[in-house]
Amino acid sequence: MITIEALHDQPRAFIERAIHYIWTHWGTEHNLAFYRDCIEHSLTGETDLPQFYVAVEDDRFVGMCALLRNDLISRQDFCPWLACLFVDPAYRGRQLGNRLMEHVQNEAAAEGYGALYLSTTLSGYYERYGWAYEGKGYYLDGSETKIYKKHLV
């Protein structure tokens, strides 16, 4: 059975494994410190964001996502963001990505947010789950991304 676990509820060894899992899929050889710093400070902060989640089956990480203030793009006026969504290729096609998105949507709604945003270069995936194209945004390196919005109930 796959469960979705918040990192702030976990023992140190689990958190350490999760930091490396997230960094392995989203980071580069030069930015482990960035991921470690962000995740560790999210665990001790007194604010609702950021939050990190991993999908776990039999003590194996099979997916992840995060709820962030901003996804390092130009649209600082939007908040919060679904970020770092990843599903292990062996687990794709089982609606795990949707479960992770719904989990983050529920967490954001529980904190009182009325909408959630994400940035992506994908086409067609998020629309299947009710996300609407909001416009363009730009990363620090100048590259363009698409921004999607989902209204929360």
C-alpha positions in Angstrom: 0.0 0.0 0.0 1.3 3.4 -1.0 1.1 6.2 1.7 1.8 9.9 1.4 4.0 11.1 4.2 4.8 14.6 5.3 8.5 15.1 6.1 7.8 17.1 9.2 6.3 14.1 10.8 9.3 11.8 10.3 12.4 10.7 12.1 15.8 12.1 11.1 16.9 9.0 9.1 13.7 9.1 7.0 14.2 12.9 6.4 17.8 12.3 5.3 16.8 9.7 2.8 14.0 12.0 1.5 16.4 14.9 1.0 18.6 12.7 -1.2 15.6 11.3 -3.0 14.2 14.7 -3.9 17.7 16.1 -4.8 18.4 13.1 -7.0 15.3 13.7 -9.1 15.3 17.6 -9.2 18.8 18.7 -8.3 22.2 18.9 -9.9 25.6 17.8 -8.6 26.1 21.3 -7.3 22.9 22.0 -5.3 22.5 19.4 -2.6 23.0 22.1 0.0 20.1 24.1 -1.5 17.7 21.2 -1.1 19.0 20.2 2.3 18.7 23.8 3.6 15.2 24.3 2.2 13.8 21.0 3.5 15.5 21.2 6.9 14.3 24.8 7.5 10.8 23.8 6.5 10.7 21.3 9.3 11.5 23.9 12.0 9.7 26.9 10.6 6.7 28.4 12.3 4.9 29.1 9.0 2.7 26.8 6.9 5.0 26.8 3.9 7.1 25.1 2.5 6.0 21.5 3.0 7.5 18.4 1.5 5.8 15.0 0.9 7.0 11.6 -0.3 4.9 8.6 -1.5 6.1 5.4 0.2 5.6 1.8 -0.5 7.3 -0.9 1.7 9.8 1.7 2.9 10.7 2.7 -0.6 10.2 6.2 -2.0 8.1 6.0 -5.1 7.0 9.6 -5.6 7.2 13.1 -4.1 5.7 16.6 -4.2 6.0 19.9 -2.4 3.9 22.9 -1.4 6.0 26.0 -1.8 5.7 29.8 -1.5 7.2 30.2 -5.0 8.7 27.7 -7.5 11.7 29.9 -8.3 10.0 31.7 -11.2 9.2 35.3 -12.1 5.6 35.2 -10.9 6.2 36.1 -7.3 2.6 37.4 -7.1 1.2 33.8 -7.1 1.2 31.6 -4.0 1.3 28.7 -3.1 2.8 26.4 -5.6 2.6 22.7 -6.2 6.2 21.8 -7.0 8.6 18.8 -7.3 5.9 16.4 -8.5 7.6 13.2 -9.5 6.4 9.6 -9.7 8.9 6.7 -10.2 8.5 5.4 -13.7 7.6 1.9 -12.4 4.6 3.5 -10.6 3.3 5.7 -13.4 -0.2 4.9 -14.8 -1.5 4.1 -11.3 -2.9 7.6 -10.6 -0.1 8.3 -8.0 0.6 11.7 -9.6 -3.0 12.6 -9.1 -3.0 11.4 -5.5 0.0 13.5 -4.8 -1.6 16.5 -6.4 -4.8 16.0 -4.5 -2.9 15.7 -1.2 -1.2 19.0 -1.8 -4.5 20.6 -2.9 -6.1 19.4 0.3 -3.2 20.7 2.5 -3.3 24.1 0.7 -7.1 24.4 1.1 -6.8 23.4 4.8 -4.4 26.4 5.3 -7.0 28.7 3.7 -5.6 29.1 0.2 -8.1 29.6 -2.5 -5.9 28.5 -5.4 -2.8 26.6 -6.2 -0.2 27.2 -9.0 2.4 25.1 -10.8 4.9 25.6 -13.5 5.7 23.1 -16.2 6.9 22.5 -19.7 4.5 19.6 -20.1 1.4 19.8 -22.3 -1.8 17.9 -21.6 -1.0 16.3 -18.3 -2.3 18.8 -15.8 -5.3 19.7 -17.8 -6.6 16.2 -17.3 -6.8 17.0 -13.6 -8.6 20.3 -13.8 -5.7 22.7 -14.0 -6.1 25.7 -16.2 -3.4 27.5 -18.1 -2.7 30.9 -16.5 0.1 32.3 -18.6 3.8 32.3 -19.0 6.6 32.7 -16.4 10.4 32.8 -16.6 13.1 31.0 -14.6 16.2 32.7 -13.4 18.1 31.6 -16.4 15.6 33.3 -18.7 13.9 30.1 -19.9 10.1 30.2 -20.3 7.6 28.0 -18.5 3.9 27.5 -18.5 1.9 28.4 -15.4 -1.2 26.6 -14.4 -3.8 27.4 -11.7 -6.3 25.2 -9.8 -9.1 26.7 -7.8 -9.5 25.0 -4.4 -12.8 24.2 -2.9 
